[in-house]
XYZ file of C-alpha atoms in Angstrom:
570
model
C -0.105 0.123 -0.179
C 1.299 3.428 -0.651
C 0.925 5.903 2.122
C -0.616 9.013 1.657
C 0.815 12.075 1.500
C 1.363 13.820 5.189
C 0.429 17.286 3.323
C -2.816 15.908 2.452
C -5.635 16.432 4.777
C -9.434 15.436 4.656
C -12.239 17.271 6.424
C -14.990 15.092 7.997
C -17.264 18.184 6.347
C -17.320 17.201 2.822
C -19.915 18.154 -0.072
C -23.407 15.747 -0.129
C -22.160 12.745 -2.438
C -21.766 12.322 -4.962
C -19.092 14.417 -5.856
C -19.097 16.806 -8.401
C -19.652 16.237 -11.817
C -21.153 12.924 -11.766
C -22.130 11.112 -15.156
C -22.662 6.971 -15.141
C -19.526 5.568 -16.110
C -20.268 5.544 -20.262
C -17.526 3.021 -20.777
C -17.686 -0.435 -18.619
C -14.788 -2.258 -20.841
C -11.748 -1.187 -18.285
C -14.130 -2.148 -15.294
C -14.165 -5.681 -16.698
C -10.958 -5.896 -17.324
C -9.491 -4.816 -13.881
C -12.008 -6.047 -11.583
C -9.981 -9.209 -10.376
C -7.134 -6.964 -9.449
C -9.320 -4.541 -8.123
C -11.740 -6.803 -5.966
C -8.615 -8.252 -4.401
C -6.635 -5.178 -3.376
C -10.024 -3.888 -1.766
C -10.298 -7.321 -0.094
C -6.938 -7.133 1.087
C -7.556 -3.927 2.801
C -10.306 -5.386 4.422
C -13.576 -3.979 2.082
C -15.597 -6.707 2.838
C -19.203 -6.640 4.912
C -17.221 -7.797 8.190
C -14.293 -5.330 7.820
C -15.946 -2.387 7.357
C -18.656 -2.735 9.595
C -15.894 -3.455 12.255
C -13.728 -0.326 10.720
C -16.719 1.927 10.368
C -17.806 0.854 14.269
C -14.645 1.366 15.553
C -14.860 5.134 14.909
C -18.135 5.506 15.625
C -20.426 2.990 17.407
C -23.840 1.803 14.828
C -21.564 3.421 12.390
C -22.579 1.147 9.763
C -25.895 -0.378 10.259
C -26.558 3.787 10.325
C -24.913 3.936 6.737
C -26.320 0.667 5.356
C -30.032 2.239 6.332
C -29.266 5.435 3.722
C -27.104 7.521 5.922
C -23.753 8.245 4.684
C -22.961 11.275 6.405
C -22.618 9.289 9.511
C -19.636 7.631 7.505
C -18.466 10.407 6.649
C -18.025 11.662 9.794
C -16.171 8.501 10.231
C -13.670 8.559 7.572
C -11.510 10.965 8.751
C -8.653 9.350 9.413
C -5.547 8.307 7.384
C -6.343 4.471 6.728
C -6.163 2.609 3.146
C -10.045 1.677 4.344
C -10.219 5.455 4.918
C -9.744 6.499 1.345
C -11.738 3.721 0.000
C -15.120 4.277 2.357
C -14.988 8.247 1.286
C -14.288 7.338 -2.736
C -15.465 4.143 -3.278
C -18.656 3.685 -0.870
C -19.509 7.429 -0.597
C -18.303 9.150 -3.663
C -16.742 12.135 -2.150
C -13.510 12.971 -3.770
C -10.542 12.039 -2.100
C -7.066 12.904 -3.481
C -4.986 9.947 -2.211
C -7.306 7.335 -4.574
C -4.733 7.812 -7.376
C -1.888 6.788 -5.063
C -3.331 3.926 -3.621
C -5.124 2.564 -6.817
C -1.156 3.202 -8.220
C 0.345 1.445 -5.237
C -2.027 -1.634 -5.021
C -3.854 -1.905 -8.442
C -0.712 -1.308 -11.049
C -0.275 1.603 -12.712
C -2.392 1.502 -15.321
C -5.756 0.686 -13.632
C -6.103 4.390 -12.362
C -5.983 5.983 -16.117
C -7.866 3.160 -17.635
C -11.289 3.525 -15.161
C -10.479 7.620 -15.785
C -11.032 7.397 -19.557
C -14.170 5.365 -19.137
C -15.809 7.485 -16.917
C -15.495 5.252 -14.126
C -13.471 7.498 -11.984
C -14.000 11.641 -11.850
C -11.810 14.197 -11.120
C -13.671 17.315 -10.935
C -12.507 19.939 -11.995
C -9.607 21.407 -10.776
C -10.232 24.273 -8.332
C -13.849 23.008 -7.998
C -13.510 20.996 -4.933
C -11.670 22.156 -2.124
C -11.241 20.755 1.103
C -11.075 23.166 4.718
C -11.046 26.501 2.186
C -7.955 24.758 0.332
C -7.230 24.384 -3.366
C -8.759 21.015 -4.097
C -5.430 19.624 -5.184
C -2.428 19.208 -2.180
C 0.706 20.693 -2.702
C 2.259 17.575 -3.785
C -0.745 18.007 -6.969
C -2.764 15.271 -5.870
C -6.474 15.370 -7.837
C -9.177 14.610 -6.159
C -11.136 12.188 -7.434
C -13.938 9.542 -6.697
C -15.075 6.229 -8.438
C -18.310 6.600 -10.501
C -19.376 2.984 -9.873
C -20.423 0.594 -6.691
C -18.736 -1.628 -5.544
C -20.443 -3.406 -2.473
C -19.169 -6.698 -1.239
C -22.077 -9.671 -0.049
C -21.758 -11.547 2.657
C -20.445 -14.478 1.363
C -17.158 -11.834 0.517
C -17.043 -11.326 -3.192
C -17.940 -7.846 -4.527
C -20.991 -6.718 -6.755
C -20.643 -4.245 -9.517
C -23.274 -1.591 -10.524
C -24.641 1.953 -10.828
C -24.239 4.211 -7.917
C -26.993 3.664 -5.481
C -29.900 5.803 -5.568
C -30.468 5.198 -2.396
C -27.239 6.068 -1.372
C -26.341 9.238 -2.355
C -28.234 12.005 -4.196
C -28.665 11.429 -7.754
C -31.575 10.599 -10.010
C -31.252 6.977 -11.636
C -31.350 7.276 -15.516
C -32.980 5.034 -17.383
C -30.619 2.381 -17.943
C -29.328 2.551 -14.239
C -27.856 -1.193 -13.290
C -28.721 -2.167 -9.405
C -26.519 -3.314 -7.243
C -26.824 -5.024 -3.718
C -30.476 -4.638 -2.671
C -32.942 -6.029 -0.424
C -35.017 -7.609 -2.874
C -32.077 -9.441 -4.654
C -31.099 -10.352 -0.998
C -34.573 -12.254 -0.221
C -34.470 -13.574 -3.601
C -30.999 -15.398 -2.876
C -32.779 -16.418 0.161
C -36.130 -17.802 -1.390
C -33.630 -19.874 -3.784
C -33.493 -23.926 -2.620
C -29.643 -24.556 -1.619
C -29.777 -27.863 -3.214
C -27.025 -29.306 -5.654
C -28.133 -29.018 -9.044
C -26.504 -29.421 -12.680
C -27.737 -26.214 -14.155
C -28.968 -22.753 -13.392
C -30.654 -20.451 -15.640
C -30.762 -16.465 -14.449
C -33.454 -14.506 -16.394
C -33.234 -10.879 -16.097
C -29.724 -11.238 -14.803
C -28.772 -7.600 -14.355
C -25.376 -7.186 -12.506
C -24.959 -10.979 -11.894
C -25.912 -10.740 -7.923
C -27.872 -14.427 -8.490
C -25.329 -15.997 -10.676
C -22.431 -15.229 -8.067
C -24.659 -16.090 -5.293
C -25.290 -19.131 -6.660
C -21.751 -19.901 -7.753
C -20.460 -19.629 -4.342
C -23.167 -21.641 -2.814
C -22.511 -24.458 -5.637
C -19.132 -24.405 -5.942
C -19.609 -27.937 -6.318
C -22.241 -30.426 -7.536
C -23.186 -34.124 -6.200
C -21.467 -35.138 -8.869
C -18.458 -33.269 -8.201
C -18.916 -30.613 -11.186
C -19.872 -27.210 -10.483
C -23.213 -26.362 -12.214
C -23.752 -24.691 -15.511
C -24.866 -21.482 -15.316
C -26.644 -18.879 -17.903
C -27.986 -15.463 -17.654
C -29.936 -13.877 -19.952
C -30.345 -9.625 -20.130
C -31.514 -7.005 -22.697
C -29.437 -4.691 -21.500
C -25.713 -3.899 -22.443
C -24.866 -2.352 -19.807
C -26.305 -4.912 -17.137
C -24.378 -7.382 -18.932
C -21.062 -5.763 -18.878
C -21.801 -5.196 -14.945
C -22.098 -8.700 -14.845
C -19.421 -9.669 -16.512
C -17.160 -7.056 -13.918
C -18.920 -8.848 -10.971
C -18.009 -12.382 -12.269
C -14.070 -11.551 -13.082
C -13.924 -10.193 -9.717
C -14.540 -13.077 -8.406
C -12.240 -15.285 -10.672
C -15.484 -16.813 -12.177
C -15.657 -14.796 -15.743
C -15.057 -18.230 -17.718
C -17.766 -20.198 -15.643
C -20.617 -18.355 -16.751
C -22.519 -18.013 -20.286
C -23.948 -14.292 -20.150
C -25.917 -14.035 -23.349
C -28.176 -10.852 -24.292
C -31.707 -10.922 -25.425
C -35.596 -10.297 -24.083
C -36.470 -12.766 -21.169
C -35.948 -15.971 -22.708
C -35.496 -15.627 -25.653
C -31.747 -16.345 -25.540
C -32.407 -19.980 -24.490
C -31.820 -22.813 -26.931
C -35.302 -24.318 -28.069
C -34.817 -27.756 -26.364
C -32.869 -25.935 -23.608
C -33.678 -27.127 -20.229
C -32.276 -26.769 -16.770
C -32.903 -28.284 -13.007
C -33.153 -24.670 -11.406
C -34.182 -20.745 -12.863
C -34.075 -17.824 -10.681
C -35.790 -14.127 -12.087
C -35.941 -11.038 -10.414
C -37.605 -9.614 -13.707
C -38.596 -6.410 -13.970
C -42.038 -6.936 -12.710
C -43.346 -3.350 -11.509
C -47.073 -2.493 -12.034
C -47.863 0.121 -13.973
C -48.108 1.905 -17.213
C -47.412 -0.203 -20.549
C -44.214 1.467 -20.642
C -40.287 1.443 -19.892
C -39.166 4.285 -17.361
C -36.254 2.487 -15.949
C -35.103 -1.177 -17.568
C -34.343 -2.956 -14.133
C -37.963 -2.172 -12.976
C -40.379 -1.270 -16.238
C -41.186 -4.325 -18.822
C -42.599 -2.335 -20.803
C -45.905 -4.990 -20.258
C -49.164 -3.840 -18.590
C -50.127 -4.251 -14.818
C -48.999 -7.461 -13.953
C -48.594 -9.225 -17.740
C -44.529 -9.658 -17.216
C -45.034 -11.678 -13.942
C -48.035 -13.746 -15.537
C -45.916 -14.067 -18.839
C -42.673 -15.377 -16.639
C -44.897 -18.485 -14.685
C -46.518 -19.200 -17.822
C -43.104 -19.482 -20.034
C -40.931 -20.879 -17.631
C -41.730 -24.731 -16.945
C -40.887 -25.206 -20.551
C -36.840 -24.702 -20.084
C -37.307 -26.469 -16.560
C -35.955 -30.538 -16.034
C -38.759 -32.839 -14.962
C -38.637 -32.126 -10.778
C -36.935 -28.793 -11.473
C -37.503 -25.853 -9.751
C -37.758 -22.103 -10.988
C -38.068 -19.270 -8.170
C -39.393 -15.778 -9.297
C -39.988 -12.701 -7.213
C -43.654 -11.071 -8.693
C -46.177 -8.555 -8.668
C -49.703 -8.737 -9.286
C -52.938 -7.162 -9.118
C -55.110 -8.170 -5.812
C -55.334 -11.455 -4.336
C -52.513 -13.573 -4.705
C -55.460 -16.292 -6.133
C -54.787 -14.519 -9.176
C -51.801 -16.308 -9.798
C -52.976 -19.547 -9.584
C -54.536 -19.170 -13.010
C -51.359 -18.488 -14.451
C -49.635 -22.109 -13.960
C -49.871 -24.384 -17.275
C -50.581 -27.471 -16.526
C -48.149 -30.346 -15.391
C -46.866 -27.754 -13.023
C -47.356 -27.043 -9.208
C -46.467 -23.813 -7.230
C -46.144 -22.132 -4.389
C -46.790 -18.557 -4.133
C -45.860 -16.771 -1.336
C -47.354 -12.828 -0.581
C -44.791 -11.127 1.650
C -46.719 -8.110 0.862
C -50.156 -6.379 0.438
C -50.597 -2.583 -0.227
C -53.274 -0.038 -1.663
C -52.569 1.732 -5.379
C -51.785 4.372 -3.613
C -49.227 2.965 -1.308
C -47.733 1.202 -4.334
C -47.377 3.848 -6.517
C -45.593 6.053 -3.826
C -43.226 3.393 -2.766
C -42.031 3.412 -6.505
C -42.405 6.759 -7.194
C -39.672 7.413 -4.189
C -37.670 4.376 -5.652
C -36.368 6.637 -8.860
C -34.991 9.452 -6.272
C -37.347 12.178 -7.595
C -38.983 14.343 -4.811
C -42.650 13.455 -4.186
C -43.364 17.129 -4.248
C -41.544 18.132 -7.613
C -44.101 19.051 -10.619
C -42.681 15.548 -12.728
C -43.136 13.248 -9.575
C -46.769 14.848 -9.076
C -47.948 14.245 -12.752
C -46.235 10.523 -12.749
C -48.214 9.922 -9.646
C -51.714 10.919 -10.934
C -51.255 9.445 -14.385
C -50.319 6.272 -12.730
C -53.549 6.004 -10.455
C -55.887 7.042 -13.294
C -54.149 3.727 -15.268
C -54.893 1.943 -12.159
C -58.545 3.349 -11.534
C -58.926 2.707 -15.404
C -58.324 -1.080 -14.632
C -59.811 -1.367 -11.481
C -56.740 -1.959 -9.640
C -57.149 -1.246 -5.784
C -54.590 -2.878 -4.423
C -51.025 -5.058 -5.338
C -49.286 -7.915 -4.020
C -45.863 -8.967 -3.938
C -43.630 -12.186 -3.314
C -41.730 -15.429 -4.700
C -43.127 -17.759 -7.069
C -41.842 -21.247 -6.347
C -43.040 -23.344 -9.647
C -41.576 -26.977 -10.130
C -42.353 -29.001 -13.412
C -44.031 -31.864 -12.701
C -42.755 -35.857 -13.213
C -44.976 -38.620 -14.261
C -45.883 -39.064 -10.784
C -46.684 -36.115 -9.388
C -49.764 -34.227 -8.756
C -50.680 -30.384 -10.335
C -51.745 -27.695 -7.491
C -51.003 -24.750 -6.364
C -51.002 -23.420 -2.723
C -51.314 -19.535 -2.555
C -51.286 -17.787 0.599
C -49.749 -14.973 2.696
C -46.582 -14.960 4.758
C -46.837 -11.723 6.364
C -45.206 -12.321 9.692
C -41.380 -11.397 10.444
C -39.220 -14.207 9.783
C -35.189 -14.086 9.289
C -34.723 -18.068 8.581
C -34.229 -17.979 4.516
C -37.522 -19.035 2.334
C -35.333 -21.359 0.283
C -35.022 -24.138 2.785
C -38.793 -24.475 2.971
C -39.167 -24.997 -0.843
C -38.327 -28.412 -1.433
C -39.394 -29.537 1.710
C -42.756 -28.218 0.348
C -43.513 -29.764 -2.321
C -42.555 -32.985 -0.802
C -45.037 -32.417 1.847
C -47.901 -31.105 -0.137
C -47.241 -34.053 -2.684
C -47.548 -36.580 0.428
C -50.813 -34.418 1.946
C -52.793 -34.238 -1.531
C -52.389 -38.535 -1.906
C -52.504 -39.448 0.403
C -56.036 -40.759 2.290
C -57.932 -40.877 5.499
C -56.987 -44.523 6.375
C -53.169 -43.729 5.508
C -53.059 -41.194 7.580
C -54.266 -42.813 10.083
C -51.908 -45.738 9.935
C -49.172 -43.817 9.414
C -46.639 -42.727 12.255
C -45.066 -39.163 12.459
C -42.400 -37.021 13.668
C -43.012 -34.026 15.449
C -40.069 -31.128 14.453
C -37.939 -29.716 16.744
C -38.206 -26.577 16.202
C -42.222 -26.562 16.988
C -43.445 -24.892 20.207
C -46.858 -25.075 21.828
C -48.306 -22.322 23.513
C -51.182 -22.177 25.526
C -52.875 -18.899 26.255
C -55.122 -17.745 28.744
C -56.659 -14.595 29.304
C -58.301 -12.854 32.240
C -62.202 -14.167 32.969
C -64.617 -12.116 31.912
C -66.808 -12.817 35.349
C -66.534 -10.700 38.495
C -64.769 -13.830 40.351
C -61.445 -13.041 38.271
C -58.925 -15.439 37.267
C -57.722 -16.804 34.220
C -59.865 -18.850 31.624
C -58.177 -20.477 28.296
C -58.318 -18.883 25.109
C -55.947 -20.466 22.782
C -53.851 -23.314 22.120
C -51.331 -22.287 19.301
C -49.015 -24.925 17.648
C -46.070 -22.935 15.677
C -42.483 -23.005 14.214
C -39.799 -21.251 15.874
C -37.867 -21.938 12.446
C -37.889 -21.150 8.774
C -41.202 -18.883 8.067
C -42.537 -18.980 11.539
C -45.779 -20.784 10.505
C -47.914 -21.160 13.515
C -52.116 -23.227 13.616
C -54.002 -22.406 15.879
C -55.144 -25.950 17.233
C -57.667 -28.003 20.079
C -56.489 -28.937 23.032
C -56.785 -32.626 22.206
C -54.764 -32.472 19.064
C -51.915 -31.125 21.293
C -52.021 -33.967 23.510
C -52.189 -36.049 20.489
C -49.467 -34.995 19.304
C -47.102 -35.071 22.136
C -47.927 -38.561 21.578
C -47.000 -38.860 18.325
C -43.093 -40.661 17.279
C -41.517 -41.907 14.208
C -40.630 -45.262 15.935
C -44.189 -45.453 17.762
C -47.681 -45.797 16.867
C -49.408 -45.180 14.242
C -51.423 -41.712 14.943
C -54.828 -44.243 14.682
C -53.388 -46.261 17.609
C -52.515 -42.593 19.469
C -55.967 -41.655 18.943
C -57.177 -44.906 20.319
C -55.180 -44.453 23.702
C -56.122 -40.933 23.845
C -59.790 -42.005 24.003
C -59.371 -44.751 26.292
C -57.530 -42.396 28.661
C -60.024 -39.455 28.554
C -63.030 -42.395 29.419
C -60.867 -43.747 32.110
C -60.760 -39.869 33.973
C -64.236 -39.285 33.466
C -65.214 -42.860 34.426
C -67.354 -43.096 31.359
C -66.812 -46.017 28.744
C -64.831 -45.181 25.404
C -67.096 -43.754 23.005
C -67.131 -45.960 20.072
C -69.421 -44.724 17.656
C -70.377 -41.594 15.527
C -68.447 -39.250 17.330
C -65.424 -41.433 17.854
C -65.539 -41.825 14.090
C -65.767 -38.127 13.631
C -63.097 -37.228 15.803
C -60.552 -39.570 14.174
C -61.700 -37.662 10.793
C -60.734 -34.584 12.796
C -57.228 -35.321 13.705
C -56.668 -36.961 10.321
C -57.447 -34.030 8.559
C -55.951 -31.833 11.051
C -52.533 -33.412 11.280
C -52.308 -32.880 7.205
C -52.852 -29.098 7.435
C -49.781 -29.316 9.707
C -48.016 -31.175 7.833
C -48.185 -28.767 4.863
C -46.321 -26.378 7.374
C -43.666 -29.129 8.208
C -44.836 -28.554 12.250
C -45.153 -32.434 12.012
C -43.660 -34.805 9.417
C -44.216 -38.419 8.110
C -42.032 -40.616 8.739
C -41.239 -41.754 5.181
C -40.393 -38.364 4.224
C -38.406 -37.060 7.447
C -34.982 -37.891 5.943
C -36.685 -35.893 2.740
C -37.082 -32.792 4.606
C -34.817 -30.063 5.887
C -36.471 -30.807 9.428
C -34.491 -32.838 12.101
C -37.575 -34.272 13.777
C -37.785 -35.936 17.090
């Protein structure tokens, strides 16, 4: 590392980000060429998720979380030192000009990297004298010119860097129509919604800056047969593919991924199949026009999501699974009509908002002042379009689609999962299909003859409230069986069912026998003869049906599926 000049002083009260003269880079070729050496140099300096968190928090406690929440001023205040990370956080993460950037790059990346990035518009040197530090001239007395990076390089938690355009939620600029997104909440949540089991081939539709491909490459470093999966990404946007090339090159994966330019699935050859497909498409529900290629499909309302759900299964291997992020008008059940024959699907609605809330959210996403005439006119047109098409609300979430094999039955389950959770949904997806296949095809007699295991993450809550009468005390209100892992499914159950579930073991009695013991025990406690008539038969049907519903959400697992799900069970 080149030590910064002792004459160079950087104030913590510099101008807002990004620096003056900012324009999106016009030539990404130099970034693709130098991505590997730049990435290695950055990581060597501690430019990683953990490294940045430790660095910023050591200066100002809580600074890293504040910066990631969109408060760059905290980091500017924290980065007033002379270390390499001071230089890199200012010029690369915050896009504030720093006269030490060139010296760091020349010393750590080689003599041509800085110049190549500068000529491609990837580094910006504000005009001499146009930028000042503490009232001084913009250059030091040794001629160092302040400069900053006109691109983002954000580390994934797994380590590799992701290159993209400057994040509009982080700096003061309005993204252009060809803006390429970097790491965001949507991309990270989609990555967590994809199963992590080994597969031989993965397709990323609308790959953007290559985040999903990078995550999958890291996650599936080798499949079960010892070979890495075949990775293919498609995107219509040339700038997005260039950023994807840079991201993959930085991780040493540029030779391992096949990037193809074209619209949606057009670049995929006829008859080409994949075990897994991922898509974070431009799914915004709106007018049939393209304002930003990363979010607007040019299709009307939710037709982009519909098109993908209808067409993606054609490119899946039998038994293959596609996980899509999407949005739809109204209820999630609307998606059920889009799933083609020969497929099963799990529609997971994570959020549901009114038309007005939806428009306000996506208008803010553009970085436009909502009080400006431009934003007001755009909002008016958008809401009028919704009114003309009877759109009152919009749902958002994930759609997992499986192309069924010859022994698998078609079905669609659409449900709202609004409860907060931190565990990835991806670990649930394959288990969901296995459990629902069983639930759909099993008879009542087979349920009663089966043995079951209870998820070790299951918790039983017995809730009592103050009795409404004048005597006081508590009375039972509800018995609830919940999962403490995954997506935290919860079911209100009958106290009798709770007692029966407590008696389930995969190496114990079958469900029918546990019910018989419960009926006998209850009769003995009451001093009555066991009921053997219609009431008992109705009770057995009730328990069998309830168990099937608990199986669907992984609270109870059939003995034969314990090894096929992600839940270790007692």
